Amino acid sequence: MGQDHLSHSVSGGAGGQAEWRRRLEALARRAEALPVRRDDLDVAVAGIGDPDAGDAELLAALREAVVARLGGYGAPETTLAAALDELPKGPAGEGTLEAVGHCARFVAEAFALPAADAAAFARRAVEAERQRRAERRSAARAARETRAEEERRLEAWEASLIGAAAVPALLGCSGAEAERWIRAGRLPVARRVAVREGGRTAREPQFDPAVLEGLRASLPEWRKAEAGASPPATCEARAEPRGATNAAVARVAGLDRYATHFVTARALNRRIVACLGPTNSGKTYFGLTRLAEAETGLALGPLRLLAHEYREALEARGVPTALSTGEERILAPGSRHTAATVEMCPFRTPVDVAVIDEAQMLADPERGPAWTAAIMGVPARTVIVLGAPDAAPMIRRIAELCGDPLEEVRLERMGPLIAAPDPVPLDDIGRGDAVIAFSRREVFELRSALLRRGRSVAVVYGALGPTVRRAEARRFREGEAEVLVATDAIGMGLNIGPLRRVVFSALTKWDGQQDRPLTAQEIKQIGGRAGRFGGAHAEGIVAVLEGGGDPAAIAHAPAAGPAAPGDLRPPVAPDADIVAVVAAEIGTESLFGTLRRIERSVLRRDDPNYRLGDLSTQIAIAAAVDGVRELSLLDRWTYAMCPVDERDEGIERLAGWVVEHALGRTVGPPRAGHLPPPSRASQEALQLAEQVHRRLVAWRWMALRFPEVFRDIDGALAESGRLNEWIEAVLATRPSGRVLALTDGVAGEAGGASRGHSKRRQFGQRGGSARKA
């Protein structure tokens, strides 16, 4: 890349590092073909020795910093892919092809390629990028057209429906006859719509005229039967596939008969044991003890990290145990037990005992269907369900729907939980305390404030990978860190160790839609981690940080009884088999159209037994990948189930992988490139490492399903390990100066259930008072 392409005059005399950084930022903004990160600016500033350095010297230092970082990606091709991903994006979300060529020449220069090879490398890069963009544009255009067509088709069908009043004229029958035949189910209802009449809402039936026309020939038979002759079998409407009634779609999907999907479980003589109690009541010990005593068994939990902990606990008791999560498999020779995440529950191989943890997750609209499927479908003779007392009503409903006998075991907390009467100043936070925040930003603000006060700090939040979370928990548990700062992610049962006190930074949280007060159940679930029976802190204390709210608001929480969820119907979601039969019924190869029809019609909103879970993410992915018809409907459904981070352009990245898959290419694992020394890591560098780690989780998830496309599993594991080690080192390092200082460019990232919002708080040098920024 030519120096003249990157050199631009920036006014301002020589000065200190702040001035150099300002000038470098201006240079980086103008250098469209230079893949610059904020970390590169820091490295460049640190390497400038001349106080009167001009633009050329500054640019040289910046180029040197970028070259050093890009060297961490390995081969020129891998480096170029990463560099192109880091180029400044234009209004269309991509840089110019000219910038791609300049960037490729820069990479060639970084690898000291000869001039002829560098020119050829740049030409190949531009041509490959041009082709890739054309392919992705074509796939995106096809997806948009498919989505529009499916929406039009659904709208046209719904517009063609008629009400009950129009049925007699259409069929040439009397109103009384039509009413009788509707009640008897001979005239299939296409859908029910809400109608407001006389101050109340009723659900009125609508009918498909095409289906009713097909029943005309049956009317004489029905009349004859009503006159006293032997009644004929109810006539089934045979609709054309593209006009399939909602009733027909619901029938083939069978979500209103969800328990019957699990043939193996229904064939067993199962019994369900619900072991319910608050935090620190011994539920996990109860379940794992009975699991270890069984000849064969299964432990299911909400997190990969907990699956690892179950496996280790069983192996410590001499029980060889395999591991199965969405992106990881570990075989254990001779094992007849498996620890897994709930979504990986096997439904065809019977076992003696299955333990399903955190059953209160049944109420979660996104992940709740996985708990419904596991409790209903796990093929175990004894199903031990662990959870908070709040889960009892839904567990009873599931046992009733399955026809399984239910035994309830109630456990009490093994040490008292006490609400502190006064707020806790930040200066008083000390060894054995956990401070709970509700965003990544606030976690680091608290960490910085505590470090300034001389405390050593471990952190746990949702964006951290399982390996790092365990390492941070170990640092706190073994006393390397005096204080733990965490999001509500610790409420999921991570082995933190004995806590003296749980201190909430605030008594409100963002739930994705609004700021709301914490519920008594949330305070009990998270605050209940304080105290440990037989440990150093048998009595647990739950408190609020000074400035975070009124302590009286938590005073009643420890003694509060269980609160049943507002809707006791267990949530359900389609699996691959249901997606396939619905698509066949409505005559489409569109995954988007299939999921939209499932969303609209497979369960009545007033179904007495089940409710449909949240399919919004799967529908969004389907809308992005539906144009790639070279992949089958079920292959696209597999992509739609991949765990992606939508805030990190996860759906767009997944759509790119689909295109590469369809064209028979391989997809390499994401990489982070060169990372600065942990002692000099900035907030941006840490956040980038976390993002790449999450991308690797998605990549490894896909690699287990399409190993011929996502081939480099060794490279993915190596990169995951490198990132884990680096993040652990960063979090264990006491930063200085601006390192790991928060910047305005860092977006809030909540852990656990509080996503997409962060209430800014600043913690001053004195007293620990909090105020809105």
Short mmCIF file of N, CA, C and O in Angstrom, two decimals, residues 210-321:
data_model
loop_
_atom_site.label_atom_id
_atom_site.label_comp_id
_atom_site.label_asym_id
_atom_site.label_seq_id
_atom_site.Cartn_x
_atom_site.Cartn_y
_atom_site.Cartn_z
N ALA A 210 -62.14 -22.49 0.16
CA ALA A 210 -61.72 -23.58 -0.73
C ALA A 210 -61.92 -24.93 -0.06
O ALA A 210 -62.32 -25.91 -0.70
N VAL A 211 -61.64 -24.99 1.24
CA VAL A 211 -61.83 -26.25 1.96
C VAL A 211 -63.31 -26.58 2.07
O VAL A 211 -63.73 -27.74 1.87
N LEU A 212 -64.14 -25.57 2.38
CA LEU A 212 -65.57 -25.82 2.50
C LEU A 212 -66.18 -26.26 1.17
O LEU A 212 -67.05 -27.14 1.14
N GLU A 213 -65.73 -25.68 0.06
CA GLU A 213 -66.24 -26.10 -1.25
C GLU A 213 -65.99 -27.58 -1.48
O GLU A 213 -66.81 -28.29 -2.07
N GLY A 214 -64.86 -28.07 -0.98
CA GLY A 214 -64.53 -29.48 -1.16
C GLY A 214 -65.41 -30.41 -0.34
O GLY A 214 -65.40 -31.63 -0.55
N LEU A 215 -66.20 -29.85 0.58
CA LEU A 215 -67.07 -30.66 1.42
C LEU A 215 -68.52 -30.72 0.93
O LEU A 215 -69.36 -31.40 1.53
N ARG A 216 -68.83 -29.99 -0.15
CA ARG A 216 -70.22 -29.94 -0.64
C ARG A 216 -70.78 -31.34 -0.86
O ARG A 216 -71.94 -31.62 -0.52
N ALA A 217 -69.97 -32.22 -1.43
CA ALA A 217 -70.47 -33.56 -1.76
C ALA A 217 -70.84 -34.37 -0.53
O ALA A 217 -71.57 -35.36 -0.60
N SER A 218 -70.32 -33.95 0.64
CA SER A 218 -70.59 -34.70 1.88
C SER A 218 -71.90 -34.28 2.55
O SER A 218 -72.37 -34.98 3.46
N LEU A 219 -72.47 -33.17 2.13
CA LEU A 219 -73.65 -32.66 2.83
C LEU A 219 -74.82 -33.65 2.83
O LEU A 219 -75.49 -33.84 3.87
N PRO A 220 -75.16 -34.31 1.68
CA PRO A 220 -76.28 -35.27 1.73
C PRO A 220 -76.05 -36.39 2.74
O PRO A 220 -76.99 -36.81 3.42
N GLU A 221 -74.81 -36.85 2.83
CA GLU A 221 -74.51 -37.92 3.80
C GLU A 221 -74.75 -37.43 5.23
O GLU A 221 -75.28 -38.16 6.07
N TRP A 222 -74.33 -36.21 5.51
CA TRP A 222 -74.50 -35.67 6.87
C TRP A 222 -76.00 -35.54 7.20
O TRP A 222 -76.42 -35.88 8.32
N ARG A 223 -76.79 -35.08 6.22
CA ARG A 223 -78.23 -34.92 6.46
C ARG A 223 -78.89 -36.28 6.67
O ARG A 223 -79.77 -36.44 7.53
N LYS A 224 -78.45 -37.26 5.91
CA LYS A 224 -79.00 -38.61 6.05
C LYS A 224 -78.69 -39.17 7.43
O LYS A 224 -79.55 -39.79 8.07
N ALA A 225 -77.45 -38.91 7.88
CA ALA A 225 -77.07 -39.39 9.21
C ALA A 225 -77.90 -38.73 10.28
O ALA A 225 -78.33 -39.36 11.26
N GLU A 226 -78.16 -37.45 10.13
CA GLU A 226 -78.95 -36.73 11.13
C GLU A 226 -80.41 -37.17 11.12
O GLU A 226 -81.12 -37.02 12.13
N ALA A 227 -80.87 -37.76 9.98
CA ALA A 227 -82.25 -38.23 9.88
C ALA A 227 -82.44 -39.59 10.52
O ALA A 227 -83.55 -40.11 10.54
N GLY A 228 -81.35 -40.22 10.96
CA GLY A 228 -81.49 -41.48 11.69
C GLY A 228 -80.70 -42.63 11.14
O GLY A 228 -80.61 -43.69 11.76
N ALA A 229 -80.12 -42.53 9.95
CA ALA A 229 -79.30 -43.62 9.42
C ALA A 229 -77.99 -43.67 10.18
O ALA A 229 -77.65 -42.78 10.94
N SER A 230 -77.22 -44.77 9.99
CA SER A 230 -75.95 -44.92 10.69
C SER A 230 -75.02 -43.79 10.28
O SER A 230 -74.88 -43.50 9.10
N PRO A 231 -74.41 -43.13 11.26
CA PRO A 231 -73.60 -41.94 10.95
C PRO A 231 -72.32 -42.31 10.23
O PRO A 231 -71.66 -43.28 10.58
N PRO A 232 -71.99 -41.59 9.18
CA PRO A 232 -70.71 -41.82 8.51
C PRO A 232 -69.57 -41.22 9.32
O PRO A 232 -69.79 -40.41 10.21
N ALA A 233 -68.38 -41.63 8.99
CA ALA A 233 -67.20 -41.04 9.63
C ALA A 233 -67.12 -39.57 9.25
O ALA A 233 -67.55 -39.16 8.17
N THR A 234 -66.59 -38.79 10.18
CA THR A 234 -66.44 -37.36 9.91
C THR A 234 -65.58 -37.15 8.68
O THR A 234 -64.51 -37.76 8.55
N CYS A 235 -66.02 -36.34 7.78
CA CYS A 235 -65.27 -36.09 6.55
C CYS A 235 -64.08 -35.21 6.86
O CYS A 235 -64.22 -34.19 7.54
N GLU A 236 -62.97 -35.62 6.34
CA GLU A 236 -61.76 -34.81 6.50
C GLU A 236 -61.61 -33.91 5.28
O GLU A 236 -61.70 -34.39 4.14
N ALA A 237 -61.40 -32.66 5.51
CA ALA A 237 -61.15 -31.74 4.40
C ALA A 237 -59.77 -32.01 3.83
O ALA A 237 -58.81 -32.15 4.57
N ARG A 238 -59.72 -32.12 2.50
CA ARG A 238 -58.42 -32.33 1.87
C ARG A 238 -58.07 -31.07 1.11
O ARG A 238 -58.48 -30.87 -0.03
N ALA A 239 -57.31 -30.21 1.75
CA ALA A 239 -56.99 -28.92 1.16
C ALA A 239 -55.77 -29.04 0.27
O ALA A 239 -54.95 -29.93 0.43
N GLU A 240 -55.70 -28.13 -0.67
CA GLU A 240 -54.46 -28.03 -1.42
C GLU A 240 -53.34 -27.63 -0.47
O GLU A 240 -53.56 -26.87 0.47
N PRO A 241 -52.09 -28.09 -0.70
CA PRO A 241 -51.01 -27.80 0.24
C PRO A 241 -50.83 -26.32 0.51
O PRO A 241 -50.66 -25.93 1.64
N ARG A 242 -50.92 -25.47 -0.52
CA ARG A 242 -50.63 -24.06 -0.28
C ARG A 242 -51.75 -23.36 0.48
O ARG A 242 -51.58 -22.26 0.95
N GLY A 243 -52.90 -23.99 0.59
CA GLY A 243 -53.98 -23.38 1.34
C GLY A 243 -54.29 -24.15 2.60
O GLY A 243 -55.41 -24.12 3.07
N ALA A 244 -53.31 -24.90 3.10
CA ALA A 244 -53.53 -25.75 4.27
C ALA A 244 -54.10 -24.93 5.41
O ALA A 244 -53.62 -23.85 5.72
N THR A 245 -55.14 -25.46 6.05
CA THR A 245 -55.77 -24.74 7.14
C THR A 245 -54.87 -24.74 8.36
O THR A 245 -54.03 -25.61 8.54
N ASN A 246 -55.10 -23.74 9.19
CA ASN A 246 -54.38 -23.72 10.46
C ASN A 246 -54.67 -24.98 11.26
O ASN A 246 -53.81 -25.50 11.97
N ALA A 247 -55.89 -25.48 11.16
CA ALA A 247 -56.23 -26.69 11.89
C ALA A 247 -55.39 -27.86 11.40
O ALA A 247 -54.91 -28.68 12.20
N ALA A 248 -55.19 -27.94 10.07
CA ALA A 248 -54.37 -29.04 9.53
C ALA A 248 -52.92 -28.88 9.95
O ALA A 248 -52.25 -29.86 10.31
N VAL A 249 -52.42 -27.64 9.91
CA VAL A 249 -51.03 -27.40 10.32
C VAL A 249 -50.85 -27.75 11.79
O VAL A 249 -49.89 -28.41 12.20
N ALA A 250 -51.82 -27.32 12.62
CA ALA A 250 -51.73 -27.62 14.04
C ALA A 250 -51.78 -29.12 14.28
O ALA A 250 -51.10 -29.65 15.16
N ARG A 251 -52.60 -29.82 13.46
CA ARG A 251 -52.73 -31.27 13.65
C ARG A 251 -51.41 -31.98 13.37
O ARG A 251 -50.97 -32.82 14.14
N VAL A 252 -50.76 -31.63 12.26
CA VAL A 252 -49.51 -32.34 11.94
C VAL A 252 -48.38 -31.92 12.88
O VAL A 252 -47.50 -32.72 13.19
N ALA A 253 -48.40 -30.65 13.34
CA ALA A 253 -47.36 -30.22 14.28
C ALA A 253 -47.52 -30.90 15.63
O ALA A 253 -46.54 -31.30 16.26
N GLY A 254 -48.75 -31.01 16.08
CA GLY A 254 -49.04 -31.73 17.31
C GLY A 254 -48.50 -31.09 18.58
O GLY A 254 -48.30 -31.78 19.58
N LEU A 255 -48.26 -29.78 18.57
CA LEU A 255 -47.75 -29.15 19.79
C LEU A 255 -48.78 -29.13 20.90
O LEU A 255 -48.43 -29.02 22.08
N ASP A 256 -50.07 -29.25 20.54
CA ASP A 256 -51.09 -29.35 21.58
C ASP A 256 -51.14 -30.75 22.19
O ASP A 256 -51.87 -30.99 23.15
N ARG A 257 -50.35 -31.66 21.63
CA ARG A 257 -50.19 -33.01 22.19
C ARG A 257 -48.71 -33.27 22.41
O ARG A 257 -48.18 -34.33 22.10
N TYR A 258 -48.02 -32.27 22.93
CA TYR A 258 -46.56 -32.27 22.94
C TYR A 258 -45.98 -33.49 23.66
O TYR A 258 -44.99 -34.06 23.21
N ALA A 259 -46.57 -33.90 24.75
CA ALA A 259 -46.02 -35.03 25.51
C ALA A 259 -45.93 -36.30 24.68
O ALA A 259 -45.05 -37.14 24.89
N THR A 260 -46.82 -36.45 23.70
CA THR A 260 -46.83 -37.68 22.89
C THR A 260 -45.66 -37.75 21.91
O THR A 260 -45.41 -38.80 21.33
N HIS A 261 -44.95 -36.63 21.70
CA HIS A 261 -43.80 -36.65 20.80
C HIS A 261 -42.69 -37.55 21.34
O HIS A 261 -41.88 -38.07 20.57
N PHE A 262 -42.62 -37.72 22.65
CA PHE A 262 -41.49 -38.41 23.27
C PHE A 262 -41.87 -39.87 23.49
O PHE A 262 -42.28 -40.28 24.58
N VAL A 263 -41.72 -40.65 22.43
CA VAL A 263 -42.21 -42.03 22.42
C VAL A 263 -41.50 -42.88 23.45
O VAL A 263 -42.12 -43.66 24.19
N THR A 264 -40.18 -42.75 23.54
CA THR A 264 -39.42 -43.58 24.49
C THR A 264 -39.82 -43.27 25.93
O THR A 264 -40.04 -44.18 26.74
N ALA A 265 -39.92 -42.00 26.25
CA ALA A 265 -40.31 -41.62 27.61
C ALA A 265 -41.70 -42.13 27.95
O ALA A 265 -41.95 -42.62 29.06
N ARG A 266 -42.64 -42.03 26.98
CA ARG A 266 -44.00 -42.48 27.27
C ARG A 266 -44.08 -44.00 27.43
O ARG A 266 -45.00 -44.52 28.08
N ALA A 267 -43.13 -44.71 26.84
CA ALA A 267 -43.13 -46.18 26.96
C ALA A 267 -42.57 -46.66 28.29
O ALA A 267 -42.76 -47.82 28.66
N LEU A 268 -41.87 -45.76 29.02
CA LEU A 268 -41.28 -46.14 30.30
C LEU A 268 -42.28 -45.92 31.43
O LEU A 268 -43.17 -45.08 31.35
N ASN A 269 -42.07 -46.63 32.51
CA ASN A 269 -42.84 -46.43 33.72
C ASN A 269 -42.11 -45.37 34.56
O ASN A 269 -41.43 -45.69 35.53
N ARG A 270 -42.25 -44.10 34.17
CA ARG A 270 -41.47 -43.04 34.79
C ARG A 270 -42.12 -42.55 36.07
O ARG A 270 -43.33 -42.60 36.24
N ARG A 271 -41.29 -42.00 36.96
CA ARG A 271 -41.80 -41.22 38.08
C ARG A 271 -40.94 -39.97 38.20
O ARG A 271 -39.73 -39.99 37.91
N ILE A 272 -41.57 -38.86 38.59
CA ILE A 272 -40.89 -37.59 38.72
C ILE A 272 -40.74 -37.24 40.19
O ILE A 272 -41.72 -37.33 40.95
N VAL A 273 -39.54 -36.88 40.59
CA VAL A 273 -39.27 -36.42 41.95
C VAL A 273 -38.85 -34.95 41.85
O VAL A 273 -37.81 -34.64 41.27
N ALA A 274 -39.68 -34.06 42.36
CA ALA A 274 -39.36 -32.63 42.35
C ALA A 274 -38.71 -32.27 43.68
O ALA A 274 -39.38 -32.30 44.72
N CYS A 275 -37.42 -31.97 43.65
CA CYS A 275 -36.69 -31.56 44.86
C CYS A 275 -36.54 -30.05 44.81
O CYS A 275 -35.75 -29.53 44.01
N LEU A 276 -37.30 -29.37 45.63
CA LEU A 276 -37.41 -27.92 45.53
C LEU A 276 -36.96 -27.25 46.82
O LEU A 276 -37.24 -27.74 47.92
N GLY A 277 -36.28 -26.15 46.69
CA GLY A 277 -35.83 -25.42 47.85
C GLY A 277 -35.05 -24.19 47.45
O GLY A 277 -34.68 -24.02 46.29
N PRO A 278 -34.78 -23.29 48.39
CA PRO A 278 -34.02 -22.08 48.08
C PRO A 278 -32.54 -22.39 47.85
O PRO A 278 -32.10 -23.54 47.98
N THR A 279 -31.78 -21.37 47.50
CA THR A 279 -30.34 -21.51 47.35
C THR A 279 -29.72 -22.00 48.66
O THR A 279 -30.18 -21.65 49.75
N ASN A 280 -28.68 -22.82 48.54
CA ASN A 280 -27.98 -23.37 49.72
C ASN A 280 -28.88 -24.26 50.56
O ASN A 280 -28.82 -24.26 51.78
N SER A 281 -29.73 -25.04 49.89
CA SER A 281 -30.57 -25.99 50.63
C SER A 281 -30.17 -27.44 50.37
O SER A 281 -30.79 -28.35 50.89
N GLY A 282 -29.15 -27.66 49.52
CA GLY A 282 -28.66 -29.01 49.29
C GLY A 282 -29.33 -29.74 48.14
O GLY A 282 -29.22 -30.96 48.03
N LYS A 283 -30.00 -29.01 47.24
CA LYS A 283 -30.70 -29.65 46.12
C LYS A 283 -29.73 -30.42 45.22
O LYS A 283 -29.99 -31.57 44.84
N THR A 284 -28.64 -29.76 44.84
CA THR A 284 -27.69 -30.40 43.92
C THR A 284 -27.09 -31.64 44.56
O THR A 284 -26.92 -32.68 43.90
N TYR A 285 -26.76 -31.58 45.83
CA TYR A 285 -26.23 -32.75 46.54
C TYR A 285 -27.25 -33.89 46.52
O TYR A 285 -26.90 -35.05 46.27
N PHE A 286 -28.51 -33.55 46.76
CA PHE A 286 -29.58 -34.54 46.73
C PHE A 286 -29.61 -35.25 45.38
O PHE A 286 -29.65 -36.48 45.29
N GLY A 287 -29.62 -34.45 44.29
CA GLY A 287 -29.73 -35.03 42.95
C GLY A 287 -28.51 -35.84 42.56
O GLY A 287 -28.63 -36.97 42.06
N LEU A 288 -27.31 -35.30 42.77
CA LEU A 288 -26.11 -35.99 42.34
C LEU A 288 -25.85 -37.25 43.16
O LEU A 288 -25.28 -38.23 42.65
N THR A 289 -26.25 -37.25 44.42
CA THR A 289 -26.09 -38.46 45.24
C THR A 289 -26.90 -39.61 44.66
O THR A 289 -26.40 -40.73 44.50
N ARG A 290 -28.15 -39.35 44.31
CA ARG A 290 -28.99 -40.40 43.73
C ARG A 290 -28.53 -40.77 42.33
O ARG A 290 -28.64 -41.94 41.93
N LEU A 291 -28.00 -39.82 41.62
CA LEU A 291 -27.48 -40.11 40.28
C LEU A 291 -26.25 -41.01 40.37
O LEU A 291 -26.10 -41.96 39.58
N ALA A 292 -25.37 -40.73 41.31
CA ALA A 292 -24.16 -41.54 41.46
C ALA A 292 -24.48 -42.98 41.87
O ALA A 292 -23.72 -43.91 41.56
N GLU A 293 -25.60 -43.17 42.55
CA GLU A 293 -25.99 -44.51 42.99
C GLU A 293 -26.63 -45.33 41.88
O GLU A 293 -26.76 -46.56 42.01
N ALA A 294 -27.02 -44.68 40.79
CA ALA A 294 -27.72 -45.37 39.70
C ALA A 294 -26.73 -46.06 38.76
O ALA A 294 -25.58 -45.64 38.62
N GLU A 295 -27.21 -47.11 38.10
CA GLU A 295 -26.37 -47.82 37.13
C GLU A 295 -26.10 -46.95 35.91
O GLU A 295 -25.01 -46.95 35.35
N THR A 296 -27.13 -46.22 35.46
CA THR A 296 -27.00 -45.32 34.31
C THR A 296 -27.69 -44.01 34.64
O THR A 296 -28.67 -43.99 35.40
N GLY A 297 -27.18 -42.93 34.10
CA GLY A 297 -27.80 -41.66 34.46
C GLY A 297 -27.40 -40.50 33.60
O GLY A 297 -26.49 -40.58 32.75
N LEU A 298 -28.10 -39.39 33.84
CA LEU A 298 -27.94 -38.18 33.03
C LEU A 298 -28.13 -36.98 33.94
O LEU A 298 -29.06 -36.93 34.73
N ALA A 299 -27.21 -36.00 33.85
CA ALA A 299 -27.32 -34.74 34.60
C ALA A 299 -27.44 -33.61 33.59
O ALA A 299 -26.58 -33.46 32.72
N LEU A 300 -28.50 -32.80 33.71
CA LEU A 300 -28.77 -31.73 32.76
C LEU A 300 -28.84 -30.40 33.48
O LEU A 300 -29.54 -30.27 34.49
N GLY A 301 -28.11 -29.40 32.98
CA GLY A 301 -28.10 -28.08 33.59
C GLY A 301 -28.16 -26.99 32.55
O GLY A 301 -28.07 -27.24 31.35
N PRO A 302 -28.28 -25.72 32.99
CA PRO A 302 -28.48 -24.61 32.05
C PRO A 302 -27.21 -24.10 31.38
O PRO A 302 -27.29 -23.37 30.40
N LEU A 303 -26.02 -24.45 31.91
CA LEU A 303 -24.78 -23.88 31.40
C LEU A 303 -23.75 -24.98 31.14
O LEU A 303 -23.71 -25.99 31.86
N ARG A 304 -22.91 -24.76 30.12
CA ARG A 304 -21.81 -25.70 29.87
C ARG A 304 -20.91 -25.79 31.10
O ARG A 304 -20.41 -26.87 31.44
N LEU A 305 -20.73 -24.68 31.77
CA LEU A 305 -19.91 -24.64 32.96
C LEU A 305 -20.47 -25.57 34.04
O LEU A 305 -19.73 -26.32 34.69
N LEU A 306 -21.80 -25.58 34.22
CA LEU A 306 -22.39 -26.46 35.22
C LEU A 306 -22.32 -27.92 34.79
O LEU A 306 -22.16 -28.81 35.63
N ALA A 307 -22.42 -28.18 33.49
CA ALA A 307 -22.26 -29.56 33.02
C ALA A 307 -20.88 -30.08 33.38
O ALA A 307 -20.72 -31.24 33.81
N HIS A 308 -19.87 -29.22 33.24
CA HIS A 308 -18.51 -29.62 33.66
C HIS A 308 -18.47 -29.91 35.16
O HIS A 308 -17.83 -30.87 35.60
N GLU A 309 -19.15 -29.08 35.95
CA GLU A 309 -19.12 -29.28 37.40
C GLU A 309 -19.84 -30.57 37.79
O GLU A 309 -19.39 -31.29 38.69
N TYR A 310 -20.96 -30.88 37.12
CA TYR A 310 -21.64 -32.16 37.39
C TYR A 310 -20.70 -33.33 37.08
O TYR A 310 -20.62 -34.29 37.84
N ARG A 311 -20.04 -33.22 35.93
CA ARG A 311 -19.14 -34.31 35.53
C ARG A 311 -18.03 -34.51 36.55
O ARG A 311 -17.72 -35.64 36.95
N GLU A 312 -17.43 -33.41 36.98
CA GLU A 312 -16.34 -33.53 37.96
C GLU A 312 -16.84 -34.08 39.29
O GLU A 312 -16.16 -34.88 39.93
N ALA A 313 -18.05 -33.66 39.71
CA ALA A 313 -18.60 -34.15 40.98
C ALA A 313 -18.86 -35.65 40.91
O ALA A 313 -18.60 -36.39 41.88
N LEU A 314 -19.37 -36.13 39.78
CA LEU A 314 -19.63 -37.56 39.64
C LEU A 314 -18.33 -38.35 39.57
O LEU A 314 -18.20 -39.42 40.19
N GLU A 315 -17.36 -37.82 38.83
CA GLU A 315 -16.09 -38.54 38.72
C GLU A 315 -15.36 -38.57 40.06
O GLU A 315 -14.66 -39.54 40.38
N ALA A 316 -15.53 -37.52 40.88
CA ALA A 316 -14.94 -37.52 42.22
C ALA A 316 -15.54 -38.62 43.10
O ALA A 316 -14.92 -39.07 44.06
N ARG A 317 -16.74 -39.09 42.75
CA ARG A 317 -17.38 -40.19 43.48
C ARG A 317 -17.11 -41.53 42.82
O ARG A 317 -17.77 -42.52 43.14
N GLY A 318 -16.20 -41.54 41.86
CA GLY A 318 -15.83 -42.79 41.21
C GLY A 318 -16.76 -43.20 40.09
O GLY A 318 -16.77 -44.38 39.71
N VAL A 319 -17.54 -42.25 39.53
CA VAL A 319 -18.49 -42.57 38.46
C VAL A 319 -17.97 -41.98 37.15
O VAL A 319 -18.02 -40.76 36.95
N PRO A 320 -17.43 -42.80 36.23
CA PRO A 320 -16.98 -42.25 34.94
C PRO A 320 -18.14 -41.57 34.22
O PRO A 320 -19.23 -42.14 34.10
N THR A 321 -17.90 -40.36 33.74
CA THR A 321 -18.99 -39.56 33.17
C THR A 321 -18.54 -38.85 31.91
O THR A 321 -17.48 -38.22 31.88
#
